[in-house]
Each structure stands twice: as C-alpha cells, then as structure tokens.
mmCIF file of C-alpha atoms in Angstrom:
data_model
loop_
_atom_site.group_PDB
_atom_site.id
_atom_site.type_symbol
_atom_site.label_atom_id
_atom_site.label_comp_id
_atom_site.label_asym_id
_atom_site.label_seq_id
_atom_site.Cartn_x
_atom_site.Cartn_y
_atom_site.Cartn_z
ATOM 1 C CA MET P 23 -25.361 5.728 -6.346
ATOM 2 C CA SER P 24 -23.988 9.111 -7.424
ATOM 3 C CA MET P 25 -20.343 9.271 -8.447
ATOM 4 C CA GLN P 26 -17.575 11.870 -8.394
ATOM 5 C CA GLU P 27 -14.255 12.021 -10.246
ATOM 6 C CA VAL P 28 -11.382 12.747 -7.878
ATOM 7 C CA GLU P 29 -7.620 12.479 -7.733
ATOM 8 C CA ILE P 30 -6.251 9.830 -5.407
ATOM 9 C CA ARG P 31 -4.888 12.578 -3.151
ATOM 10 C CA GLU P 32 -8.447 13.923 -2.808
ATOM 11 C CA ALA P 33 -9.792 10.442 -2.062
ATOM 12 C CA LEU P 34 -7.335 10.233 0.829
ATOM 13 C CA ARG P 35 -8.237 13.740 2.022
ATOM 14 C CA GLN P 36 -11.931 12.847 2.021
ATOM 15 C CA ALA P 37 -11.283 9.670 3.996
ATOM 16 C CA ILE P 38 -9.349 11.498 6.718
ATOM 17 C CA ASP P 39 -11.875 14.367 6.773
ATOM 18 C CA GLU P 40 -14.865 12.040 7.115
ATOM 19 C CA GLU P 41 -13.305 10.070 9.966
ATOM 20 C CA MET P 42 -12.208 13.252 11.780
ATOM 21 C CA ALA P 43 -15.705 14.677 11.454
ATOM 22 C CA LYS P 44 -17.328 11.671 13.126
ATOM 23 C CA ASP P 45 -14.652 10.954 15.769
ATOM 24 C CA LYS P 46 -12.941 13.697 17.783
ATOM 25 C CA THR P 47 -10.158 11.329 18.829
ATOM 26 C CA VAL P 48 -8.799 11.218 15.256
ATOM 27 C CA LEU P 49 -5.923 13.612 14.564
ATOM 28 C CA LEU P 50 -3.347 14.098 11.808
ATOM 29 C CA MET P 51 0.300 14.879 12.472
ATOM 30 C CA GLY P 52 3.462 15.186 10.418
ATOM 31 C CA GLU P 53 5.851 17.585 8.759
ATOM 32 C CA GLU P 54 4.000 20.455 7.016
ATOM 33 C CA VAL P 55 0.555 18.809 7.272
ATOM 34 C CA ALA P 56 -1.016 21.966 8.763
ATOM 35 C CA GLU P 57 0.176 25.351 7.480
ATOM 36 C CA TYR P 58 1.434 23.959 4.158
ATOM 37 C CA ASP P 59 -1.546 21.580 3.602
ATOM 38 C CA GLY P 60 0.876 18.646 3.469
ATOM 39 C CA ALA P 61 3.806 18.026 1.143
ATOM 40 C CA TYR P 62 1.390 16.321 -1.284
ATOM 41 C CA LYS P 63 -1.649 18.511 -0.424
ATOM 42 C CA ILE P 64 -3.570 15.616 1.094
ATOM 43 C CA SER P 65 -4.467 17.649 4.187
ATOM 44 C CA LYS P 66 -5.602 20.700 2.214
ATOM 45 C CA GLY P 67 -8.195 22.690 4.155
ATOM 46 C CA LEU P 68 -8.132 20.451 7.232
ATOM 47 C CA LEU P 69 -6.287 22.940 9.460
ATOM 48 C CA ASP P 70 -9.003 25.557 8.913
ATOM 49 C CA LYS P 71 -11.698 23.001 9.640
ATOM 50 C CA TYR P 72 -10.242 21.240 12.695
ATOM 51 C CA GLY P 73 -7.605 23.590 14.106
ATOM 52 C CA PRO P 74 -3.997 23.089 15.258
ATOM 53 C CA ASP P 75 -4.917 20.721 18.087
ATOM 54 C CA ARG P 76 -5.967 18.060 15.575
ATOM 55 C CA ILE P 77 -3.883 18.991 12.508
ATOM 56 C CA VAL P 78 -0.426 19.083 14.024
ATOM 57 C CA ASP P 79 2.751 20.329 12.326
ATOM 58 C CA THR P 80 5.761 18.507 13.741
ATOM 59 C CA PRO P 81 9.505 19.124 13.734
ATOM 60 C CA ILE P 82 11.661 17.164 11.287
ATOM 61 C CA SER P 83 11.994 14.335 13.784
ATOM 62 C CA GLU P 84 10.283 11.121 12.680
ATOM 63 C CA ASN P 85 11.463 9.293 15.789
ATOM 64 C CA GLY P 86 10.002 12.006 18.016
ATOM 65 C CA PHE P 87 6.578 12.456 16.461
ATOM 66 C CA THR P 88 6.101 8.719 15.844
ATOM 67 C CA GLY P 89 6.762 8.114 19.538
ATOM 68 C CA LEU P 90 4.302 10.906 20.374
ATOM 69 C CA ALA P 91 1.691 9.226 18.171
ATOM 70 C CA VAL P 92 2.237 5.825 19.815
ATOM 71 C CA GLY P 93 1.717 7.370 23.251
ATOM 72 C CA ALA P 94 -1.363 9.244 22.060
ATOM 73 C CA ALA P 95 -2.839 6.024 20.673
ATOM 74 C CA MET P 96 -2.186 4.212 23.948
ATOM 75 C CA ALA P 97 -3.975 7.054 25.751
ATOM 76 C CA GLY P 98 -7.126 6.680 23.643
ATOM 77 C CA LEU P 99 -6.598 8.860 20.574
ATOM 78 C CA ARG P 100 -6.461 7.714 16.936
ATOM 79 C CA PRO P 101 -3.453 9.409 15.340
ATOM 80 C CA VAL P 102 -2.782 9.417 11.596
ATOM 81 C CA VAL P 103 0.909 10.076 10.947
ATOM 82 C CA GLU P 104 2.218 11.312 7.605
ATOM 83 C CA TYR P 105 5.763 10.555 6.490
ATOM 84 C CA MET P 106 7.061 12.567 3.529
ATOM 85 C CA SER P 107 8.626 9.289 2.406
ATOM 86 C CA TRP P 108 8.471 5.841 3.906
ATOM 87 C CA ASN P 109 12.251 5.805 3.696
ATOM 88 C CA PHE P 110 12.218 8.352 6.531
ATOM 89 C CA SER P 111 10.288 5.921 8.717
ATOM 90 C CA PHE P 112 13.543 4.060 9.297
ATOM 91 C CA VAL P 113 14.523 6.920 11.605
ATOM 92 C CA ALA P 114 11.480 5.936 13.708
ATOM 93 C CA PHE P 115 11.970 2.189 13.367
ATOM 94 C CA ASP P 116 12.417 1.587 17.086
ATOM 95 C CA GLN P 117 9.168 3.401 17.915
ATOM 96 C CA ILE P 118 7.252 1.336 15.351
ATOM 97 C CA ILE P 119 8.784 -2.081 15.971
ATOM 98 C CA SER P 120 9.603 -1.971 19.696
ATOM 99 C CA ASN P 121 6.633 0.084 20.889
ATOM 100 C CA ALA P 122 3.680 0.421 18.496
ATOM 101 C CA ILE P 123 3.336 -3.231 17.535
ATOM 102 C CA LYS P 124 4.299 -4.781 20.877
ATOM 103 C CA MET P 125 2.422 -2.750 23.480
ATOM 104 C CA HIS P 126 -0.815 -4.718 23.128
ATOM 105 C CA TYR P 127 1.074 -7.998 23.585
ATOM 106 C CA MET P 128 3.365 -6.784 26.377
ATOM 107 C CA SER P 129 0.488 -5.274 28.337
ATOM 108 C CA GLY P 130 -1.608 -8.432 28.201
ATOM 109 C CA GLY P 131 -4.188 -6.679 26.036
ATOM 110 C CA ARG P 132 -4.652 -3.695 28.355
ATOM 111 C CA PHE P 133 -3.317 -1.225 25.776
ATOM 112 C CA LYS P 134 -4.472 -0.830 22.203
ATOM 113 C CA VAL P 135 -2.522 1.178 19.645
ATOM 114 C CA PRO P 136 -4.991 2.432 16.968
ATOM 115 C CA LEU P 137 -2.403 4.155 14.804
ATOM 116 C CA VAL P 138 -2.179 4.778 11.046
ATOM 117 C CA LEU P 139 1.258 5.465 9.575
ATOM 118 C CA ARG P 140 0.976 6.685 5.985
ATOM 119 C CA GLY P 141 2.903 8.281 3.125
ATOM 120 C CA PRO P 142 4.471 7.587 -0.279
ATOM 121 C CA ASN P 143 6.363 4.324 -0.778
ATOM 122 C CA GLY P 144 8.678 3.281 -3.612
ATOM 123 C CA ALA P 145 10.098 5.217 -6.525
ATOM 124 C CA ALA P 146 8.744 8.584 -7.611
ATOM 125 C CA ALA P 147 10.458 10.425 -10.475
ATOM 126 C CA GLN P 148 14.223 10.644 -10.101
ATOM 127 C CA VAL P 149 14.357 11.032 -6.340
ATOM 128 C CA SER P 150 17.242 8.529 -6.092
ATOM 129 C CA CYS P 151 17.806 5.673 -3.701
ATOM 130 C CA GLN P 152 17.321 7.404 -0.341
ATOM 131 C CA HIS P 153 13.710 8.282 -1.243
ATOM 132 C CA SER P 154 12.752 5.253 -3.370
ATOM 133 C CA HIS P 155 13.020 2.088 -1.296
ATOM 134 C CA CYS P 156 9.940 -0.151 -1.072
ATOM 135 C CA VAL P 157 9.236 -1.022 2.563
ATOM 136 C CA GLU P 158 6.291 -3.429 2.384
ATOM 137 C CA ALA P 159 8.415 -6.583 2.781
ATOM 138 C CA THR P 160 10.324 -5.025 5.679
ATOM 139 C CA TYR P 161 7.229 -4.167 7.711
ATOM 140 C CA SER P 162 5.325 -7.321 6.748
ATOM 141 C CA ASN P 163 7.927 -9.357 8.596
ATOM 142 C CA TYR P 164 6.734 -8.116 12.004
ATOM 143 C CA PRO P 165 3.699 -9.627 13.793
ATOM 144 C CA GLY P 166 1.271 -6.996 14.997
ATOM 145 C CA LEU P 167 1.277 -4.786 11.905
ATOM 146 C CA ILE P 168 -1.372 -4.519 9.201
ATOM 147 C CA VAL P 169 0.154 -3.529 5.838
ATOM 148 C CA LEU P 170 -2.019 -1.907 3.150
ATOM 149 C CA ALA P 171 -0.990 -0.884 -0.379
ATOM 150 C CA PRO P 172 -3.963 0.301 -2.478
ATOM 151 C CA SER P 173 -3.788 1.220 -6.146
ATOM 152 C CA THR P 174 -7.125 2.892 -6.984
ATOM 153 C CA ALA P 175 -8.915 5.977 -5.692
ATOM 154 C CA TYR P 176 -11.757 3.785 -4.420
ATOM 155 C CA ASP P 177 -9.413 1.588 -2.418
ATOM 156 C CA HIS P 178 -7.316 4.482 -1.106
ATOM 157 C CA LYS P 179 -10.419 6.057 0.399
ATOM 158 C CA GLY P 180 -12.164 2.908 1.578
ATOM 159 C CA LEU P 181 -9.071 1.332 3.088
ATOM 160 C CA MET P 182 -7.971 4.562 4.779
ATOM 161 C CA LYS P 183 -11.342 4.809 6.515
ATOM 162 C CA SER P 184 -11.083 1.176 7.605
ATOM 163 C CA ALA P 185 -7.499 1.716 8.786
ATOM 164 C CA ILE P 186 -8.444 4.687 10.976
ATOM 165 C CA GLN P 187 -11.198 2.663 12.641
ATOM 166 C CA ASN P 188 -8.939 -0.338 13.214
ATOM 167 C CA ASN P 189 -7.551 -0.832 16.733
ATOM 168 C CA ASN P 190 -4.115 -1.984 15.542
ATOM 169 C CA PRO P 191 -1.105 -0.182 14.041
ATOM 170 C CA VAL P 192 -1.559 0.073 10.261
ATOM 171 C CA ILE P 193 1.136 0.693 7.668
ATOM 172 C CA PHE P 194 -0.591 2.531 4.800
ATOM 173 C CA LEU P 195 1.599 2.609 1.689
ATOM 174 C CA GLU P 196 0.803 5.166 -0.984
ATOM 175 C CA ASN P 197 2.778 6.113 -4.099
ATOM 176 C CA GLU P 198 3.673 9.656 -5.107
ATOM 177 C CA LEU P 199 3.138 8.939 -8.803
ATOM 178 C CA LEU P 200 -0.439 7.794 -8.136
ATOM 179 C CA TYR P 201 -1.618 10.893 -6.257
ATOM 180 C CA GLY P 202 -2.662 12.742 -9.428
ATOM 181 C CA ILE P 203 -4.572 9.883 -11.055
ATOM 182 C CA LYS P 204 -8.283 10.683 -11.475
ATOM 183 C CA GLU P 205 -10.927 8.002 -11.013
ATOM 184 C CA GLU P 206 -14.596 7.808 -10.120
ATOM 185 C CA ILE P 207 -15.659 6.958 -6.570
ATOM 186 C CA PRO P 208 -19.075 7.111 -4.865
ATOM 187 C CA LYS P 209 -20.138 10.354 -3.214
ATOM 188 C CA GLU P 210 -21.777 8.305 -0.483
ATOM 189 C CA GLU P 211 -19.733 6.940 2.418
ATOM 190 C CA PHE P 212 -18.134 3.528 1.907
ATOM 191 C CA TYR P 213 -15.463 1.278 3.391
ATOM 192 C CA VAL P 214 -13.144 -1.344 1.876
ATOM 193 C CA PRO P 215 -12.510 -4.371 4.094
ATOM 194 C CA ILE P 216 -8.951 -5.032 5.253
ATOM 195 C CA GLY P 217 -7.576 -8.434 4.231
ATOM 196 C CA LYS P 218 -9.518 -8.868 0.987
ATOM 197 C CA ALA P 219 -7.884 -8.825 -2.457
ATOM 198 C CA ASN P 220 -9.761 -7.721 -5.584
ATOM 199 C CA VAL P 221 -10.016 -9.662 -8.832
ATOM 200 C CA ALA P 222 -9.746 -6.639 -11.121
ATOM 201 C CA VAL P 223 -9.743 -8.513 -14.442
ATOM 202 C CA GLU P 224 -11.007 -12.044 -14.958
ATOM 203 C CA GLY P 225 -9.045 -14.385 -17.212
ATOM 204 C CA SER P 226 -8.330 -18.039 -17.900
ATOM 205 C CA GLN P 227 -4.707 -18.674 -18.901
ATOM 206 C CA LEU P 228 -2.529 -17.074 -16.220
ATOM 207 C CA THR P 229 -2.914 -15.231 -12.910
ATOM 208 C CA ILE P 230 -1.037 -11.993 -12.231
ATOM 209 C CA VAL P 231 -0.842 -10.674 -8.660
ATOM 210 C CA SER P 232 0.327 -7.132 -7.940
ATOM 211 C CA HIS P 233 -0.303 -4.040 -5.823
ATOM 212 C CA SER P 234 0.120 -0.255 -5.700
ATOM 213 C CA ARG P 235 1.711 1.388 -8.755
ATOM 214 C CA MET P 236 2.712 -1.912 -10.349
ATOM 215 C CA PHE P 237 -0.961 -2.866 -10.519
ATOM 216 C CA HIS P 238 -1.475 -0.141 -13.129
ATOM 217 C CA PHE P 239 1.449 -1.467 -15.172
ATOM 218 C CA CYS P 240 -0.051 -4.957 -14.976
ATOM 219 C CA LYS P 241 -3.505 -3.712 -15.954
ATOM 220 C CA GLN P 242 -2.111 -2.127 -19.120
ATOM 221 C CA ALA P 243 -0.120 -5.275 -19.893
ATOM 222 C CA VAL P 244 -3.220 -7.449 -19.439
ATOM 223 C CA LYS P 245 -5.155 -5.194 -21.807
ATOM 224 C CA GLU P 246 -2.469 -5.411 -24.482
ATOM 225 C CA LEU P 247 -2.092 -9.167 -24.035
ATOM 226 C CA ALA P 248 -5.860 -9.607 -24.443
ATOM 227 C CA ALA P 249 -5.588 -7.913 -27.838
ATOM 228 C CA GLU P 250 -3.082 -10.637 -28.742
ATOM 229 C CA GLY P 251 -5.431 -13.399 -27.603
ATOM 230 C CA ILE P 252 -3.834 -14.078 -24.199
ATOM 231 C CA SER P 253 -6.267 -14.132 -21.272
ATOM 232 C CA CYS P 254 -4.854 -13.122 -17.882
ATOM 233 C CA GLU P 255 -6.595 -12.816 -14.531
ATOM 234 C CA LEU P 256 -5.370 -9.786 -12.587
ATOM 235 C CA ILE P 257 -5.541 -9.619 -8.788
ATOM 236 C CA ASP P 258 -4.929 -6.404 -6.873
ATOM 237 C CA LEU P 259 -3.735 -7.394 -3.388
ATOM 238 C CA ARG P 260 -4.830 -4.141 -1.693
ATOM 239 C CA THR P 261 -3.856 -5.687 1.666
ATOM 240 C CA ILE P 262 -0.335 -7.098 1.897
ATOM 241 C CA LYS P 263 -0.760 -8.399 5.435
ATOM 242 C CA PRO P 264 -2.929 -10.231 6.300
ATOM 243 C CA LEU P 265 -2.519 -11.849 2.876
ATOM 244 C CA ASP P 266 -5.697 -12.975 1.097
ATOM 245 C CA LEU P 267 -4.251 -16.315 0.039
ATOM 246 C CA GLY P 268 -7.707 -17.738 -0.673
ATOM 247 C CA THR P 269 -8.442 -15.380 -3.570
ATOM 248 C CA ILE P 270 -5.036 -16.027 -5.126
ATOM 249 C CA ALA P 271 -5.323 -19.800 -4.706
ATOM 250 C CA GLN P 272 -8.811 -19.875 -6.221
ATOM 251 C CA SER P 273 -7.492 -18.074 -9.295
ATOM 252 C CA VAL P 274 -4.433 -20.316 -9.617
ATOM 253 C CA ARG P 275 -6.631 -23.407 -9.499
ATOM 254 C CA LYS P 276 -8.381 -21.985 -12.570
ATOM 255 C CA THR P 277 -5.397 -20.703 -14.597
ATOM 256 C CA HIS P 278 -2.619 -23.049 -13.349
ATOM 257 C CA HIS P 279 0.005 -20.317 -13.792
ATOM 258 C CA LEU P 280 1.045 -17.458 -11.476
ATOM 259 C CA LEU P 281 3.158 -14.348 -12.018
ATOM 260 C CA CYS P 282 3.814 -11.996 -9.082
ATOM 261 C CA VAL P 283 4.804 -8.433 -9.948
ATOM 262 C CA GLU P 284 6.073 -5.901 -7.412
ATOM 263 C CA GLU P 285 8.284 -2.828 -7.240
ATOM 264 C CA GLY P 286 10.196 -4.242 -4.274
ATOM 265 C CA HIS P 287 13.212 -6.525 -4.480
ATOM 266 C CA TYR P 288 13.330 -10.248 -5.242
ATOM 267 C CA PHE P 289 15.047 -11.549 -2.101
ATOM 268 C CA ALA P 290 12.622 -12.033 0.816
ATOM 269 C CA GLY P 291 10.032 -9.894 -0.956
ATOM 270 C CA ILE P 292 6.235 -9.999 -1.059
ATOM 271 C CA SER P 293 6.374 -11.997 -4.291
ATOM 272 C CA ALA P 294 8.703 -14.518 -2.673
ATOM 273 C CA GLU P 295 6.221 -15.056 0.162
ATOM 274 C CA ILE P 296 3.287 -15.481 -2.220
ATOM 275 C CA ALA P 297 5.304 -17.857 -4.410
ATOM 276 C CA PHE P 298 6.122 -20.043 -1.400
ATOM 277 C CA GLN P 299 2.580 -20.120 -0.059
ATOM 278 C CA ILE P 300 1.045 -20.972 -3.441
ATOM 279 C CA SER P 301 3.708 -23.633 -4.048
ATOM 280 C CA GLU P 302 2.931 -25.061 -0.620
ATOM 281 C CA HIS P 303 -0.851 -25.073 -0.938
ATOM 282 C CA CYS P 304 -1.439 -25.382 -4.704
ATOM 283 C CA PHE P 305 1.570 -27.340 -5.942
ATOM 284 C CA ASP P 306 -0.463 -29.950 -7.840
ATOM 285 C CA GLU P 307 -2.463 -27.194 -9.567
ATOM 286 C CA LEU P 308 0.572 -25.479 -11.092
ATOM 287 C CA ASP P 309 1.595 -26.193 -14.684
ATOM 288 C CA SER P 310 4.785 -24.170 -14.236
ATOM 289 C CA PRO P 311 6.799 -22.778 -11.314
ATOM 290 C CA VAL P 312 5.519 -19.518 -9.837
ATOM 291 C CA ALA P 313 7.311 -16.638 -11.573
ATOM 292 C CA ARG P 314 8.304 -13.248 -10.167
ATOM 293 C CA LEU P 315 9.075 -9.879 -11.687
ATOM 294 C CA CYS P 316 10.582 -7.394 -9.234
ATOM 295 C CA GLN P 317 13.031 -4.547 -8.897
ATOM 296 C CA LYS P 318 16.596 -5.432 -9.769
ATOM 297 C CA GLU P 319 18.885 -6.096 -6.811
ATOM 298 C CA THR P 320 20.342 -2.616 -6.655
ATOM 299 C CA PRO P 321 19.545 0.679 -4.939
ATOM 300 C CA MET P 322 17.336 2.891 -7.099
ATOM 301 C CA PRO P 323 19.441 4.950 -9.555
ATOM 302 C CA TYR P 324 18.911 8.674 -10.042
ATOM 303 C CA SER P 325 19.130 8.493 -13.860
ATOM 304 C CA GLU P 326 15.677 8.412 -15.465
ATOM 305 C CA HIS P 327 16.782 5.772 -17.979
ATOM 306 C CA LEU P 328 18.331 3.537 -15.325
ATOM 307 C CA GLU P 329 15.369 4.036 -12.994
ATOM 308 C CA LYS P 330 12.958 2.742 -15.657
ATOM 309 C CA HIS P 331 15.315 -0.153 -16.379
ATOM 310 C CA THR P 332 15.430 -1.127 -12.694
ATOM 311 C CA ILE P 333 11.719 -1.761 -12.090
ATOM 312 C CA PRO P 334 9.171 -3.873 -14.033
ATOM 313 C CA SER P 335 7.581 -2.306 -17.110
ATOM 314 C CA VAL P 336 4.534 -3.068 -19.225
ATOM 315 C CA GLU P 337 6.787 -4.652 -21.826
ATOM 316 C CA SER P 338 8.708 -6.791 -19.339
ATOM 317 C CA ILE P 339 5.426 -7.992 -17.805
ATOM 318 C CA LYS P 340 4.074 -8.967 -21.225
ATOM 319 C CA GLN P 341 7.259 -10.825 -22.106
ATOM 320 C CA LYS P 342 7.272 -12.701 -18.800
ATOM 321 C CA VAL P 343 3.688 -13.832 -19.392
ATOM 322 C CA LYS P 344 4.557 -15.097 -22.865
ATOM 323 C CA ASP P 345 7.600 -16.937 -21.540
ATOM 324 C CA LEU P 346 5.462 -18.672 -18.904
ATOM 325 C CA LEU P 347 2.858 -19.802 -21.411
ATOM 326 C CA GLN P 348 5.309 -21.236 -23.942
#
C-alpha cells in the first residue's frame, strides 16, 4: 500500500472529491465554499472541477441553507453542508432537529435524509465564547443523528466518505486547530466504519477515552506517562453516537480504571454518558470510580492564558492519571 503525507484539511478535501466524482448526487454548500475555496480551504479546486451547481456558495443564513439541504436530501441528493463554526449551527437548530432527523420517522420511512453537516467544533485560538462551544453532547441527545468526531487524517478521510454514503443525517465535528496537522494516509481508496472506536495505544493500568483534539493531548500524556513507568490504554472514540461501548468495556475489564477526557463541559457531557454506561455495565470490574476531565463550567474566555486554563492539558491529564492510580 502506497502512502502520502497530507494535512487533515487535504484528507477531508480528498474524501469529498472522491465521493463527488463517483456520485453526481453529492454536492457541497456553505458560505464561501466555492469562489473562496472555503474558509479553511477544504474545498480548494472543487469549484473548477464540479462547477457552481454542485459547489454552492450560500448567503450568510445557516437556517436557510440548512433547510435547503434537508429538502435536497429528501428529494434524492446527498448534500454536504459546511458551517464556518458549529456554534453557527444553532441558528439552524430547528431545521436540524425538527426536520432533518425526524422526516424519516414522520414519513413512515418513505423519506430518507442523507445529509452531512460538517465544520470546526470547539475552541480554536482566541476566538472567544461565541465561536468555541463544543456541540457533541447537544446533538448526541437527539435520536436520529449520527455524531462523528475524528482526530487523525486517516479517520477524517475514511469517516467522511462513510458519512456521505450513509442514508441518515450525520454531524461531522472537525477542529480548526487540527486542520494543519500532517499525517500519512493511503493513496488508495479506503473507508472507516461508523460506530467503531480505535484502540490507539495498548496499556495495562488505566484506560483513557477521548476524541478530536483532546485525543492528541491524551496521546502525548500517555507517551510521557510511559516514560515514568505508567501504562495507559488510549481509546479514540471516532464515533460519538452510536457509542462503541464494547471496545471501552473490554479495555476497562483489563485495566480496571477509566478516565474520560473531552473538551466539552462536565454536566450532561459525553464523558458523563460514558461514565454512567461503564458504571452500569462494568461496575464490578472497576477498582475506582470513573473519572472525568473536561472543560471548566464557564464560557470560553478570549484571553490565551485563561483559554488554556479552561480546557484539559497534557499536564492535567497526567496528574489525573496519577491521582487515580494512587
């Protein structure tokens, strides 16, 4: 298998390009995705290749173009919608919650809504609270949505291709600070299955579960802890919903300790859900209560120092692991 080194933004571009090339019903729409190549350059070159009928610049109206995409999906197309920030999706909340995820149910299965909603989620670099909220817990609360949050170039490409081919609405959560990361992926076509977590690092003393940008923080923490003689197993969720509880449970039965790390908030967060499910299904296997490390219960500050203090860090992850193993 031949490999190529690409930025995560290029992995996403390749995924969309490959699916558009094989299926004429796939289209991309959003603010500046055409003439400007996208705010994050993920659609670079696609307008020239596919034209304005399939690479569609929209007005600054998330509610309007999300509704347009829902209708297009119901009519047989496969729209991919880009939000400049997932925080802006709240303007289109009614279209997503009342229409996209309920049409299949309300129509008795007559309508399908093969729709991918994608864009950067969580904090970037000093973009303050109106551009930094993590939305995965919010959208995971609604039946009918698939929620994906990859961390690597391989998973961004493979999961995006799987999302576009899926017949359900998919929330695809990226992170602006990951777009420029370079990693190797195969040149040949590949897919990553939805609903399957990845054991990224095997270990024996404690399990860490994370996703998206926080996965990279955890990976560095696990590496540094290994140098100190502490063996951690690291699981990258990749799919938030449906949750791959089996992979997490299998690891916990081996390590008997679990730490969940996320950029979202503590209350009613993804970590809270995982903690409950593991406590429910693996209670007798735990040597300590499930621990969580999340964003502090405050809107994201603008100050760089306060921003870093608000979310988990490599050091705080390491300290939490040591506290659990005492």
